[in-house]
PDB file of C-alpha atoms and ligand atoms in Angstrom:
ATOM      1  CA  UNK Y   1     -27.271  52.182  32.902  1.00  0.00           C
ATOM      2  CA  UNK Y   2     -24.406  51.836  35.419  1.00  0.00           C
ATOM      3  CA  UNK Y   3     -21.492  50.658  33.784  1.00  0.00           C
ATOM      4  CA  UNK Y   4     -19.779  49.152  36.802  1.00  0.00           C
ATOM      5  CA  UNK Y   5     -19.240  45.310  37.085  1.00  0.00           C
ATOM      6  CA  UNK Y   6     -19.664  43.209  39.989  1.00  0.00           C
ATOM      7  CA  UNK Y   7     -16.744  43.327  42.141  1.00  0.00           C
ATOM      8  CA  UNK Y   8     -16.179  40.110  44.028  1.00  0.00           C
ATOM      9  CA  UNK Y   9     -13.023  41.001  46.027  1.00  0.00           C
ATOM     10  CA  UNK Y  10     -14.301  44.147  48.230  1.00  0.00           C
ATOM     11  CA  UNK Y  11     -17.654  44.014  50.664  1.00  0.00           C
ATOM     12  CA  UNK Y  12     -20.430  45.659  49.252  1.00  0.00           C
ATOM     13  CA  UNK Y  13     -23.090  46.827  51.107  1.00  0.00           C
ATOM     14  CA  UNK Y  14     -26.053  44.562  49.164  1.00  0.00           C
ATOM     15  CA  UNK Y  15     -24.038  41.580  49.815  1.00  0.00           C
ATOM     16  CA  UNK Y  16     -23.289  41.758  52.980  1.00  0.00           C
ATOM     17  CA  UNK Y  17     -26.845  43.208  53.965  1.00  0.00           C
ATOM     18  CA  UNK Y  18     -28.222  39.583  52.032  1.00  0.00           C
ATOM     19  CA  UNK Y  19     -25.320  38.164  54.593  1.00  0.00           C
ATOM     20  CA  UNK Y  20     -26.930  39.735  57.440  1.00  0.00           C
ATOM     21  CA  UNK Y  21     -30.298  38.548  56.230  1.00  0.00           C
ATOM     22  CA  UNK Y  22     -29.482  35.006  55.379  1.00  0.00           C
ATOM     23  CA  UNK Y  23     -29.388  34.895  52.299  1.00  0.00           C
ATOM     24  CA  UNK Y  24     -27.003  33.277  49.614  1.00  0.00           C
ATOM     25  CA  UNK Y  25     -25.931  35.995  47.442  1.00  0.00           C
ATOM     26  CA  UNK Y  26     -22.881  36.871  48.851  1.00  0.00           C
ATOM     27  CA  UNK Y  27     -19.223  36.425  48.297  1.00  0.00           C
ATOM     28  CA  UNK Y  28     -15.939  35.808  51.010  1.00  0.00           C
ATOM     29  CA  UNK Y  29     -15.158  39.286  51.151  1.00  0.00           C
ATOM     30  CA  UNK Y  30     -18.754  40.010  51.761  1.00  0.00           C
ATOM     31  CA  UNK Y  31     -18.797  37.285  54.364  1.00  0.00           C
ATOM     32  CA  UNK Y  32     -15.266  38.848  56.302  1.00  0.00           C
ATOM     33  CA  UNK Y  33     -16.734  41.919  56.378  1.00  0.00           C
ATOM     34  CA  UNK Y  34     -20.064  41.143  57.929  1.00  0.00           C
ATOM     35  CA  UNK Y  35     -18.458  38.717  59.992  1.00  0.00           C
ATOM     36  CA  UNK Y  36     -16.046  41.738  61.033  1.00  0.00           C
ATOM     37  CA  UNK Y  37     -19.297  44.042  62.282  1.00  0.00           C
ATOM     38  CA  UNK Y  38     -20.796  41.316  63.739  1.00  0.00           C
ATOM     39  CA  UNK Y  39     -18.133  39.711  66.078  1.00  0.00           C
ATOM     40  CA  UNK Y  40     -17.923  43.974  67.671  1.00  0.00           C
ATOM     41  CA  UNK Y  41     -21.988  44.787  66.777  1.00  0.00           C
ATOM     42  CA  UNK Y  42     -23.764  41.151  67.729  1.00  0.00           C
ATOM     43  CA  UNK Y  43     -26.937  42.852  66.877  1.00  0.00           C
ATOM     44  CA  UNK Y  44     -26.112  43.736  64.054  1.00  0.00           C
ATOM     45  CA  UNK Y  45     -28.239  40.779  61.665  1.00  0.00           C
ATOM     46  CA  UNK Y  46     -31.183  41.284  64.045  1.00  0.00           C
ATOM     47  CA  UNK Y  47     -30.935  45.225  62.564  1.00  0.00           C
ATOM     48  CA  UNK Y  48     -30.980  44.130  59.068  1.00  0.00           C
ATOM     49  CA  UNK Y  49     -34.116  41.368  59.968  1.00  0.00           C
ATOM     50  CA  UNK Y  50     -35.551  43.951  61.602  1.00  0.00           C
ATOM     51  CA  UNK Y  51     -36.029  46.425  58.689  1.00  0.00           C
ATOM     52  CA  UNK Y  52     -37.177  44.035  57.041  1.00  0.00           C
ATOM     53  CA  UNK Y  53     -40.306  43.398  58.925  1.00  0.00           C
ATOM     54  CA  UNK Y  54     -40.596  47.379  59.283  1.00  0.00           C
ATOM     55  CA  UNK Y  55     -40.741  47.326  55.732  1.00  0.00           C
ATOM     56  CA  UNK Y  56     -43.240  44.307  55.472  1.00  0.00           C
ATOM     57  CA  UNK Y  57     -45.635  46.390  58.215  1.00  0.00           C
ATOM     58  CA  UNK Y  58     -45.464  49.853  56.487  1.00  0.00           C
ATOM     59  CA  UNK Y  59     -46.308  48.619  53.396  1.00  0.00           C
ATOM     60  CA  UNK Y  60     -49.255  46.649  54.959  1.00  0.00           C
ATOM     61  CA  UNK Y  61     -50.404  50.263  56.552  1.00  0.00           C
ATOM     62  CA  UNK Y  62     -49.960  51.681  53.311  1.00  0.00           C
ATOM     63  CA  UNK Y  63     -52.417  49.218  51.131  1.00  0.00           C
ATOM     64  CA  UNK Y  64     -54.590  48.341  53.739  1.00  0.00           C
ATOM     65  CA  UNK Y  65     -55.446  51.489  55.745  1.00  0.00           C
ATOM     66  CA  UNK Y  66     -54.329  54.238  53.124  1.00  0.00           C
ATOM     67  CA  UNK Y  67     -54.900  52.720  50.419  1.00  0.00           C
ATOM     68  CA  UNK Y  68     -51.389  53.299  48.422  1.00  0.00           C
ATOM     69  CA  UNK Y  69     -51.165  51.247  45.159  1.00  0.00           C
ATOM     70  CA  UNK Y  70     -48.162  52.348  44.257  1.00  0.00           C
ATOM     71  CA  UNK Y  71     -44.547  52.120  45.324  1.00  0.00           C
ATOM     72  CA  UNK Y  72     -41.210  53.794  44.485  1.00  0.00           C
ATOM     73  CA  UNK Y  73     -38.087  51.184  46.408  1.00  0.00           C
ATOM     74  CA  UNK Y  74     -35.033  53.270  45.691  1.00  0.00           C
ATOM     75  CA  UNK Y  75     -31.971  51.077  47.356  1.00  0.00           C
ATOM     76  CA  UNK Y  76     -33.877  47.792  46.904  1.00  0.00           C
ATOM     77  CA  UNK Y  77     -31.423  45.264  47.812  1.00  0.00           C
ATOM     78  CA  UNK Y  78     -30.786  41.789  46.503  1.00  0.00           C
ATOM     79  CA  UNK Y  79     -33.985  40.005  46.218  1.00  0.00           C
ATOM     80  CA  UNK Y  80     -35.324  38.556  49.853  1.00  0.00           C
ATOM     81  CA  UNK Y  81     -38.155  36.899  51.211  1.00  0.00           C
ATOM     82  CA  UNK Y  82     -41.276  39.014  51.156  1.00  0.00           C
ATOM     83  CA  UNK Y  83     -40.200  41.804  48.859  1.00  0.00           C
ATOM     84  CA  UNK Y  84     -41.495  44.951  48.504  1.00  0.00           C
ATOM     85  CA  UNK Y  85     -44.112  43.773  45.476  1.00  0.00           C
ATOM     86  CA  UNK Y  86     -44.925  40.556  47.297  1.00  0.00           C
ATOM     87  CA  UNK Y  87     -45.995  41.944  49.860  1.00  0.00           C
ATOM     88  CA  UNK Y  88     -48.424  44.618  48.294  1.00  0.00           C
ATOM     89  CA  UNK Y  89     -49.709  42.548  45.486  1.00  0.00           C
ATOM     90  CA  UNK Y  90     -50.695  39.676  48.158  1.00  0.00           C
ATOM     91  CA  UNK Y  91     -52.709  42.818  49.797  1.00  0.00           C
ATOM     92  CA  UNK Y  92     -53.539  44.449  46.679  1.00  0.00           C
ATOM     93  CA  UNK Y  93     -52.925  42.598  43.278  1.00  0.00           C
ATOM     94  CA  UNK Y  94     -53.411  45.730  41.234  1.00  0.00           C
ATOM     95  CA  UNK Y  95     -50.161  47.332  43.457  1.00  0.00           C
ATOM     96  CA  UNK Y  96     -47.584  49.173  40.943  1.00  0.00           C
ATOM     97  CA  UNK Y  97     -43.803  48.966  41.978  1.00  0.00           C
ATOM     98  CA  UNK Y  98     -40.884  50.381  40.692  1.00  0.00           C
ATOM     99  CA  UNK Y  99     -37.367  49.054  42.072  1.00  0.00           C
ATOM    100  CA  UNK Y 100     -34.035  51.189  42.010  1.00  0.00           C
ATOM    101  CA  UNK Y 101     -30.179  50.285  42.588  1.00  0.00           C
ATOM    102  CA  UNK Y 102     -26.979  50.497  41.206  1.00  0.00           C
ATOM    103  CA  UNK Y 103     -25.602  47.809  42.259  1.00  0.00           C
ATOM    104  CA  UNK Y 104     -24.601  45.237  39.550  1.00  0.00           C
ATOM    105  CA  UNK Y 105     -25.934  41.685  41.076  1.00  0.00           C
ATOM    106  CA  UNK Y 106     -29.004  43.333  42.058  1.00  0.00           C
ATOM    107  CA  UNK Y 107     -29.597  44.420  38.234  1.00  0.00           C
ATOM    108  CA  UNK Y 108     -28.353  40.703  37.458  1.00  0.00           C
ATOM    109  CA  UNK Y 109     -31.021  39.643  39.858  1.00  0.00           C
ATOM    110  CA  UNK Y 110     -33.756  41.761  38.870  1.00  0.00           C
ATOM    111  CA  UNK Y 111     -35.498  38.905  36.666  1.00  0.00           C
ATOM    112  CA  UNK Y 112     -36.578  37.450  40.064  1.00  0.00           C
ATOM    113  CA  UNK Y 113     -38.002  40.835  41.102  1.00  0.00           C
ATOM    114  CA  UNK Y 114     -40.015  41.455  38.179  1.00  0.00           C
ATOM    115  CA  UNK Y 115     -42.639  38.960  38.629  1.00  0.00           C
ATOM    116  CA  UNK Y 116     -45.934  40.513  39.054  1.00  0.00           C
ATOM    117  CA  UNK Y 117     -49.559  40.041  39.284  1.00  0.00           C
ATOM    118  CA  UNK Y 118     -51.330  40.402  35.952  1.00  0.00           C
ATOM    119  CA  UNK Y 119     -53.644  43.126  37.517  1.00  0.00           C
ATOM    120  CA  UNK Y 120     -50.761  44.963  38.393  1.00  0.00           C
ATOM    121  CA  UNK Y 121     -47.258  45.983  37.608  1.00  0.00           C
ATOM    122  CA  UNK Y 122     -43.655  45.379  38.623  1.00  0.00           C
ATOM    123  CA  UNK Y 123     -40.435  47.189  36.770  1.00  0.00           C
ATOM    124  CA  UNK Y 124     -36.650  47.468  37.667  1.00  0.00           C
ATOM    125  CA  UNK Y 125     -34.688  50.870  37.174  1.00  0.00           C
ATOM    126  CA  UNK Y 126     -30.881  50.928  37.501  1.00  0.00           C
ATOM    127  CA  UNK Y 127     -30.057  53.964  38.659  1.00  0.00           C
ATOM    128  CA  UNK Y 128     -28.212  56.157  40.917  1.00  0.00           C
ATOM    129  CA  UNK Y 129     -30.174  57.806  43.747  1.00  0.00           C
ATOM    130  CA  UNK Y 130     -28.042  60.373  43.937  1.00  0.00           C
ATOM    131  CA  UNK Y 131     -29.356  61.497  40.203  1.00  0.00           C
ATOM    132  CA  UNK Y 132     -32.853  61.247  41.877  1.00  0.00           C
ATOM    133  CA  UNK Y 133     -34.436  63.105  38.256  1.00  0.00           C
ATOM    134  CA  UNK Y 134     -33.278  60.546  36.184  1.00  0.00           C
ATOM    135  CA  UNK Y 135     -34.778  57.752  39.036  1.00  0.00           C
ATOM    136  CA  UNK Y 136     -38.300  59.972  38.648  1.00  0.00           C
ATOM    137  CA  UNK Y 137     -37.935  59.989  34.873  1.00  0.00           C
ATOM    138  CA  UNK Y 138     -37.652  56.781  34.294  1.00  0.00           C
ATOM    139  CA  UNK Y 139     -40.261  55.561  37.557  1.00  0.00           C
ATOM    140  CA  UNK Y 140     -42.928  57.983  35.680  1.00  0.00           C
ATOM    141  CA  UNK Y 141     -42.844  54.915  32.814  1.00  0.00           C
ATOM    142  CA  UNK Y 142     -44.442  52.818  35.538  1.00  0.00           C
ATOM    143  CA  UNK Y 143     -46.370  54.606  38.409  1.00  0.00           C
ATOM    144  CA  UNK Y 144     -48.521  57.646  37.816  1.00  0.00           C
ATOM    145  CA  UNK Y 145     -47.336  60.695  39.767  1.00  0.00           C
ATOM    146  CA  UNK Y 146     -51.000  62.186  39.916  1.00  0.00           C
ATOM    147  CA  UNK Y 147     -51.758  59.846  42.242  1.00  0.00           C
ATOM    148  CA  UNK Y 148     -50.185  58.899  45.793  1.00  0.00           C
ATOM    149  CA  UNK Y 149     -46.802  56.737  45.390  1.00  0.00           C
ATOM    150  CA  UNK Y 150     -45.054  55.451  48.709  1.00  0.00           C
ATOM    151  CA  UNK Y 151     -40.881  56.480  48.481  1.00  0.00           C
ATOM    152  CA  UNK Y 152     -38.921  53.825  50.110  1.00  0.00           C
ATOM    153  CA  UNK Y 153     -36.066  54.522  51.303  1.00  0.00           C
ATOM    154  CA  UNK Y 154     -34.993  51.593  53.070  1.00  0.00           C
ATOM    155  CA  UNK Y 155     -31.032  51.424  54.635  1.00  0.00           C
ATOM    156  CA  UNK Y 156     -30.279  53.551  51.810  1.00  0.00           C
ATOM    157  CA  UNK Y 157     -30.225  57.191  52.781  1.00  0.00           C
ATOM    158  CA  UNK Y 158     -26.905  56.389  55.538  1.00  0.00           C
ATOM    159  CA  UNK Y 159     -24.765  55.214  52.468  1.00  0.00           C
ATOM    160  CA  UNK Y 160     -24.841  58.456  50.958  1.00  0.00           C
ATOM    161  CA  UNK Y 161     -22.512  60.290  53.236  1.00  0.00           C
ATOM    162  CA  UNK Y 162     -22.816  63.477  52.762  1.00  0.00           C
ATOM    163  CA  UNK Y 163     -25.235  65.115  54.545  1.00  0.00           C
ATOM    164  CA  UNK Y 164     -26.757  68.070  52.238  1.00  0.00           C
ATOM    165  CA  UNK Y 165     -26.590  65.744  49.245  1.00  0.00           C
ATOM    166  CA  UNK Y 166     -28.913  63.102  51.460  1.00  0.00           C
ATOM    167  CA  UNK Y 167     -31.028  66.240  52.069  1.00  0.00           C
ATOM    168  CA  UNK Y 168     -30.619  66.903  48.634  1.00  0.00           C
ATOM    169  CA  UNK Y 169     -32.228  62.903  47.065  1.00  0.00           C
ATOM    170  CA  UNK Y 170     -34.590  62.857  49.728  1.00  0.00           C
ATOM    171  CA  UNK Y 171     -36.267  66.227  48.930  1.00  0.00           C
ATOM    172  CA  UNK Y 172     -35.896  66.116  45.404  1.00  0.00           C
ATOM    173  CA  UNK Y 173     -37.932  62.662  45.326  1.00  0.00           C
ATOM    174  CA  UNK Y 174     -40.505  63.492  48.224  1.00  0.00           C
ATOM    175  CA  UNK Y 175     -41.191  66.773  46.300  1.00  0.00           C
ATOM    176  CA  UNK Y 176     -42.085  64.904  43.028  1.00  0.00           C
ATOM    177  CA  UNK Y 177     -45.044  62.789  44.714  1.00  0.00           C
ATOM    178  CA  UNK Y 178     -48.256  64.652  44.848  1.00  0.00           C
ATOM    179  CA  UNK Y 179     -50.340  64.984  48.255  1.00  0.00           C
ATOM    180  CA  UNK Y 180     -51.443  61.846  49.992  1.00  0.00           C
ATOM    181  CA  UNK Y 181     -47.835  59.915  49.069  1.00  0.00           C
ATOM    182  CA  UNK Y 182     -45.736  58.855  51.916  1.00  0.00           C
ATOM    183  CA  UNK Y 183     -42.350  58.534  52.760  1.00  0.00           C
ATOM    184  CA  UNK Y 184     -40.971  55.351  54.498  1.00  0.00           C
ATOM    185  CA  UNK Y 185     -37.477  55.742  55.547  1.00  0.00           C
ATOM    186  CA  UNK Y 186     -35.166  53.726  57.756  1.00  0.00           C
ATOM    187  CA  UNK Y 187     -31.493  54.366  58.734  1.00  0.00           C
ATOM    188  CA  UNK Y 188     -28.807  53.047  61.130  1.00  0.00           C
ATOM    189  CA  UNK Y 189     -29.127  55.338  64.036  1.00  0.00           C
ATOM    190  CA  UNK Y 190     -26.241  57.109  66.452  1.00  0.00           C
ATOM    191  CA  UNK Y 191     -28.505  56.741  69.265  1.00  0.00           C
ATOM    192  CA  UNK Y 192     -27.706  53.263  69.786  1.00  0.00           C
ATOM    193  CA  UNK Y 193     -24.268  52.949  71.211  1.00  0.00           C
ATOM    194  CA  UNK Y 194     -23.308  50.118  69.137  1.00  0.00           C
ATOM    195  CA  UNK Y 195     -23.700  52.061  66.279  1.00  0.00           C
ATOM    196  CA  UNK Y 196     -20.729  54.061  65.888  1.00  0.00           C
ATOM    197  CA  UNK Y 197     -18.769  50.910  66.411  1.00  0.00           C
ATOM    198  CA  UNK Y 198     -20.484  49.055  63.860  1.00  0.00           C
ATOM    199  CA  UNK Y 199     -20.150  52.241  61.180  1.00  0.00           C
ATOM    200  CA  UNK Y 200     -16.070  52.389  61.612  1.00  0.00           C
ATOM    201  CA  UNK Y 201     -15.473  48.444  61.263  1.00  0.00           C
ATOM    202  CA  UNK Y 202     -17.760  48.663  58.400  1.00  0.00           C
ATOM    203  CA  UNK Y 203     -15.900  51.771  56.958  1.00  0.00           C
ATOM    204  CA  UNK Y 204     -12.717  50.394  57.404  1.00  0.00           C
ATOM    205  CA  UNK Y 205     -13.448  47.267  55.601  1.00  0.00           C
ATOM    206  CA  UNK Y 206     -12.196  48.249  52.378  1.00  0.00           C
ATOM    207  CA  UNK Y 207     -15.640  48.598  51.111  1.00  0.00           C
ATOM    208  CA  UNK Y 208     -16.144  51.265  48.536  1.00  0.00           C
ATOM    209  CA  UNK Y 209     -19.665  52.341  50.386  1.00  0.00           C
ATOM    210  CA  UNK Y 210     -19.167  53.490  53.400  1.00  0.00           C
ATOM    211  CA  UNK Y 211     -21.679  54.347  55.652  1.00  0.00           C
ATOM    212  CA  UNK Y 212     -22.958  57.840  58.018  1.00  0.00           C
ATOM    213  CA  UNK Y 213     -25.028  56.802  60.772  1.00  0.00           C
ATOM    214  CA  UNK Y 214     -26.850  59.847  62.096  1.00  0.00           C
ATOM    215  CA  UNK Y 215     -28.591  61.144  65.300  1.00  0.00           C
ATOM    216  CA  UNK Y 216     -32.406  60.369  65.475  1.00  0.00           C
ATOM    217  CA  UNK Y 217     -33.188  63.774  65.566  1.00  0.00           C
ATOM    218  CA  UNK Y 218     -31.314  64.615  61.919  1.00  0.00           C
ATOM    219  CA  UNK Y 219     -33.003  61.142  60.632  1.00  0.00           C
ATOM    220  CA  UNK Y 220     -36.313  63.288  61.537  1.00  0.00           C
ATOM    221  CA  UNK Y 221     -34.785  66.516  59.316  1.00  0.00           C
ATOM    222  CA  UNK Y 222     -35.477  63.703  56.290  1.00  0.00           C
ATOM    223  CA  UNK Y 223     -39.506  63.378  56.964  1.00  0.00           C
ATOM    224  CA  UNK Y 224     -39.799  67.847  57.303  1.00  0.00           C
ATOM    225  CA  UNK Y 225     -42.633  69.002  56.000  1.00  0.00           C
ATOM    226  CA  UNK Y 226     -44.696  66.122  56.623  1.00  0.00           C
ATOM    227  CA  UNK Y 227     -46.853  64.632  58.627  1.00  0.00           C
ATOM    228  CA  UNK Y 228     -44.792  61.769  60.518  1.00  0.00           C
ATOM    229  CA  UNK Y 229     -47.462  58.449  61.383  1.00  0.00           C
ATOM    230  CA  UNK Y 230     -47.455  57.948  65.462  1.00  0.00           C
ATOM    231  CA  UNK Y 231     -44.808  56.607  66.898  1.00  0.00           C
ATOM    232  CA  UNK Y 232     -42.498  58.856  64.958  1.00  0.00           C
ATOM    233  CA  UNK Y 233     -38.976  58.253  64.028  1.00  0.00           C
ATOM    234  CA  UNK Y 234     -38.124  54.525  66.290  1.00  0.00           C
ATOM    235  CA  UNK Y 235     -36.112  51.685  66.441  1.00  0.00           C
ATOM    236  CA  UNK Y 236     -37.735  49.046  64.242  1.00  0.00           C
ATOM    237  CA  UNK Y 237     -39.148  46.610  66.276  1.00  0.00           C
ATOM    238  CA  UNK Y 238     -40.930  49.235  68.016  1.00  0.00           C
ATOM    239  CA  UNK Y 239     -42.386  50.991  65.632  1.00  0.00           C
ATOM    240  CA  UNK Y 240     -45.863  49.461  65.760  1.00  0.00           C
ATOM    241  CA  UNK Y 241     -44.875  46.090  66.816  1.00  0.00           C
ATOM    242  CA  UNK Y 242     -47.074  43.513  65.318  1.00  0.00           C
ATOM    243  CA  UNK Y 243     -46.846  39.446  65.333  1.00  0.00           C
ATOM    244  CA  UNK Y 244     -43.951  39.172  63.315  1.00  0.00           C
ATOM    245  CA  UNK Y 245     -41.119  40.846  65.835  1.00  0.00           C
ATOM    246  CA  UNK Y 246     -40.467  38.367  67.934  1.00  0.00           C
ATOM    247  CA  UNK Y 247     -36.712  37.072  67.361  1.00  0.00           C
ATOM    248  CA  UNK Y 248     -34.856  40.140  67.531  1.00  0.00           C
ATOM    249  CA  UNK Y 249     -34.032  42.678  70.869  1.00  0.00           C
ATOM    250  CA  UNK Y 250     -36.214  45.421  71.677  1.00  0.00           C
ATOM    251  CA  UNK Y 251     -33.739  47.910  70.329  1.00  0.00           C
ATOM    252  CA  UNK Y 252     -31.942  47.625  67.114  1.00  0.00           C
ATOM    253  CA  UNK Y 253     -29.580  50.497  65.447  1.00  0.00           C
ATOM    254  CA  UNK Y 254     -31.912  50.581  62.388  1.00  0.00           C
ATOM    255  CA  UNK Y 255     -34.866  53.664  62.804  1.00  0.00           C
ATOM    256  CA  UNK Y 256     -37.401  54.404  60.971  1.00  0.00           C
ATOM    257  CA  UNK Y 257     -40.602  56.144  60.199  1.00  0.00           C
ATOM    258  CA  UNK Y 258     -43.771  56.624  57.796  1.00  0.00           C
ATOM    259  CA  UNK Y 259     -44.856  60.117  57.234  1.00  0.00           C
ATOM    260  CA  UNK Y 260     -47.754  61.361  54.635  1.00  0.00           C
ATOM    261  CA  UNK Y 261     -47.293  64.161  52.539  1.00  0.00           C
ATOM    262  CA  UNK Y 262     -50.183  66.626  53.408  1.00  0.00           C
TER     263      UNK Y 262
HETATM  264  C1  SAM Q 301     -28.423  47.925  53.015  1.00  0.00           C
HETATM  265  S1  SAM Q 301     -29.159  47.597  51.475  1.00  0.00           S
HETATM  266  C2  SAM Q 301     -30.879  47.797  51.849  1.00  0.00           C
HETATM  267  C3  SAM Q 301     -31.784  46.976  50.965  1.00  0.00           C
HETATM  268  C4  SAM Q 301     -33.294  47.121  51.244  1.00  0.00           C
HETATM  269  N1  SAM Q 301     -33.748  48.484  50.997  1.00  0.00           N
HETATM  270  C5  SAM Q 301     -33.623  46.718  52.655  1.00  0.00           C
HETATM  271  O1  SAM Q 301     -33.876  47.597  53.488  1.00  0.00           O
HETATM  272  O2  SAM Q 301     -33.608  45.517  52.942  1.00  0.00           O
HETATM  273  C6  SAM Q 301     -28.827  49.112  50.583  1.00  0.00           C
HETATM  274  C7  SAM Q 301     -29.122  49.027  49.097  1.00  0.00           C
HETATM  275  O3  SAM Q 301     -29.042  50.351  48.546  1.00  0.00           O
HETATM  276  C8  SAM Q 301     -28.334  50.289  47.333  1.00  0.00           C
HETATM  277  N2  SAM Q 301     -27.707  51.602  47.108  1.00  0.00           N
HETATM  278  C9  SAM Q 301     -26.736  52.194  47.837  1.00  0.00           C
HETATM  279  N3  SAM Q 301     -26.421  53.404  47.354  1.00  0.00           N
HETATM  280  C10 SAM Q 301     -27.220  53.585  46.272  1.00  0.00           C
HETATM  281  C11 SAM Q 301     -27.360  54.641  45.332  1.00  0.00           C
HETATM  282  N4  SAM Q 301     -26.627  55.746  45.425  1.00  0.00           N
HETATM  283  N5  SAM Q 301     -28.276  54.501  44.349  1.00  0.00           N
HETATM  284  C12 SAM Q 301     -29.031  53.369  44.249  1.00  0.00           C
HETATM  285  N6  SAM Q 301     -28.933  52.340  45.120  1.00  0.00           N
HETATM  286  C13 SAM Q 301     -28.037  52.437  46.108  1.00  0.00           C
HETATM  287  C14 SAM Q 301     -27.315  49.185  47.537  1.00  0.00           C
HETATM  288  O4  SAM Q 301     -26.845  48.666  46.310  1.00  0.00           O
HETATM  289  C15 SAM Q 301     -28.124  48.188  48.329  1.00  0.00           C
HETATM  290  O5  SAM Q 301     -28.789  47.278  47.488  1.00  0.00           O
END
């Protein structure tokens, strides 16, 4: 368990992502902070809605066309609209999810998360992904790792800033699911100018997690070894675009990608 305790007078990155998404979890600092980024990165709440709806398409790929019942969201946030188990238990009610932070609201808030179908199963880990053993230890209580789990690792992987340790969590988790998992990654993304702008104002915030945005082509290093899903590593919205991506610009800093594990 993470002993920390909420801390209300620094900007968290939860918070102000909830901020970002309109949400009401969030405190002033959270607010200044996000406020900050946004007045120098306007786009920077369409980013955050826009993983979002990644996420709600990738999982829909993932029950409806590949059949994956089962889903590992380390860095799950503060509970949204359409979270990860909604959405798959709508599709499939027999879906399995395990959710992972460290963050202290989100534990506090993990009542909300843990509804679930009766068919199926929904269970709350706090935990540090970068001690990604004890996150599969205590996952294997929920999902089975004989059979194919989807890794989600949504807006997380750019708060860990060092680059081999990132290497490091993703690896160590994506080697742990057995053939026919996926990984579904997204992460704020140097190729968009913005980007850099928004990553010092938010690491000069006072926040105690900062943030390393990094080049689309290292995002790709993350998904080695696999077989990425066409169109590879994008921006969000247009990674397949569906109905829902309609309120945001064409190109947002957040990329991502879906790749199977062969
Ligand atoms: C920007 S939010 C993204 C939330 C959600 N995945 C989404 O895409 O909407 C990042 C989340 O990762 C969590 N997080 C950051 N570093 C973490 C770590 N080392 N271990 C576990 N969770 C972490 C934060 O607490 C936060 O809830």
């Amino acid at each position: 368990m993470s002993a920390e305790v909420t801390d209300f007078t620094r900007p968290v990155s939860a918070r102000v992502w909830n901020y970002w998404l309109g949400g009401k979890d969030h405190y002033a600092a959270d607010r200044r902070a996000g406020d900050e980024v946004a007045r120098h990165v306007p786009g920077i709440a369409a980013a955050a809605r826009a993983d979002r709806r990644f996420l709600g398409r990738a999982v829909r790929l993932l029950v409806e066309d590949a059949g994956v019942r089962q889903f590992l969201d380390v860095g799950t946030g503060l509970p949204t609209a359409d979270n990860t188990h909604e959405m798959a238990q709508r599709l499939a009610p027999d879906a399995r999810i395990v959710y992972v932070d460290n963050d202290p609201l989100v534990l506090s808030h993990a009542r909300a998360l843990l509804t679930s179908t009766p068919e199926g199963a929904t269970s709350y880990v706090d935990a540090d992904a970068r001690s990604p053993e004890a996150v599969l230890r205590a996952a294997a209580r929920t999902l089975d790792f004989d059979r194919p789990v989807a890794l989600m690792l949504l807006a997380i992987v750019h708060l860990i800033t060092d680059d081999a340790e990132a290497a490091r969590i993703v690896r160590t988790l994506v080697d742990a699911l057995p053939s026919g998992s996926y990984l579904v990654l997204t992460h704020a993304c140097l190729d968009v100018e913005a980007t850099r702008t928004a990553m010092d104002v938010w690491n000069e915030s006072g926040t105690p997690h900062p943030i390393r945005a990094r080049g689309r082509a290292e995002i790709g290093t993350f998904f080695d070894g696999l077989d990425l899903l066409e169109p590879g590593v994008v921006t969000c919205p247009r990674w397949r675009p569906g109905p829902d991506g309609t309120d945001f610009p064409d190109e947002v800093m957040t990329f991502g990608g879906v790749a199977r594990k062969p």
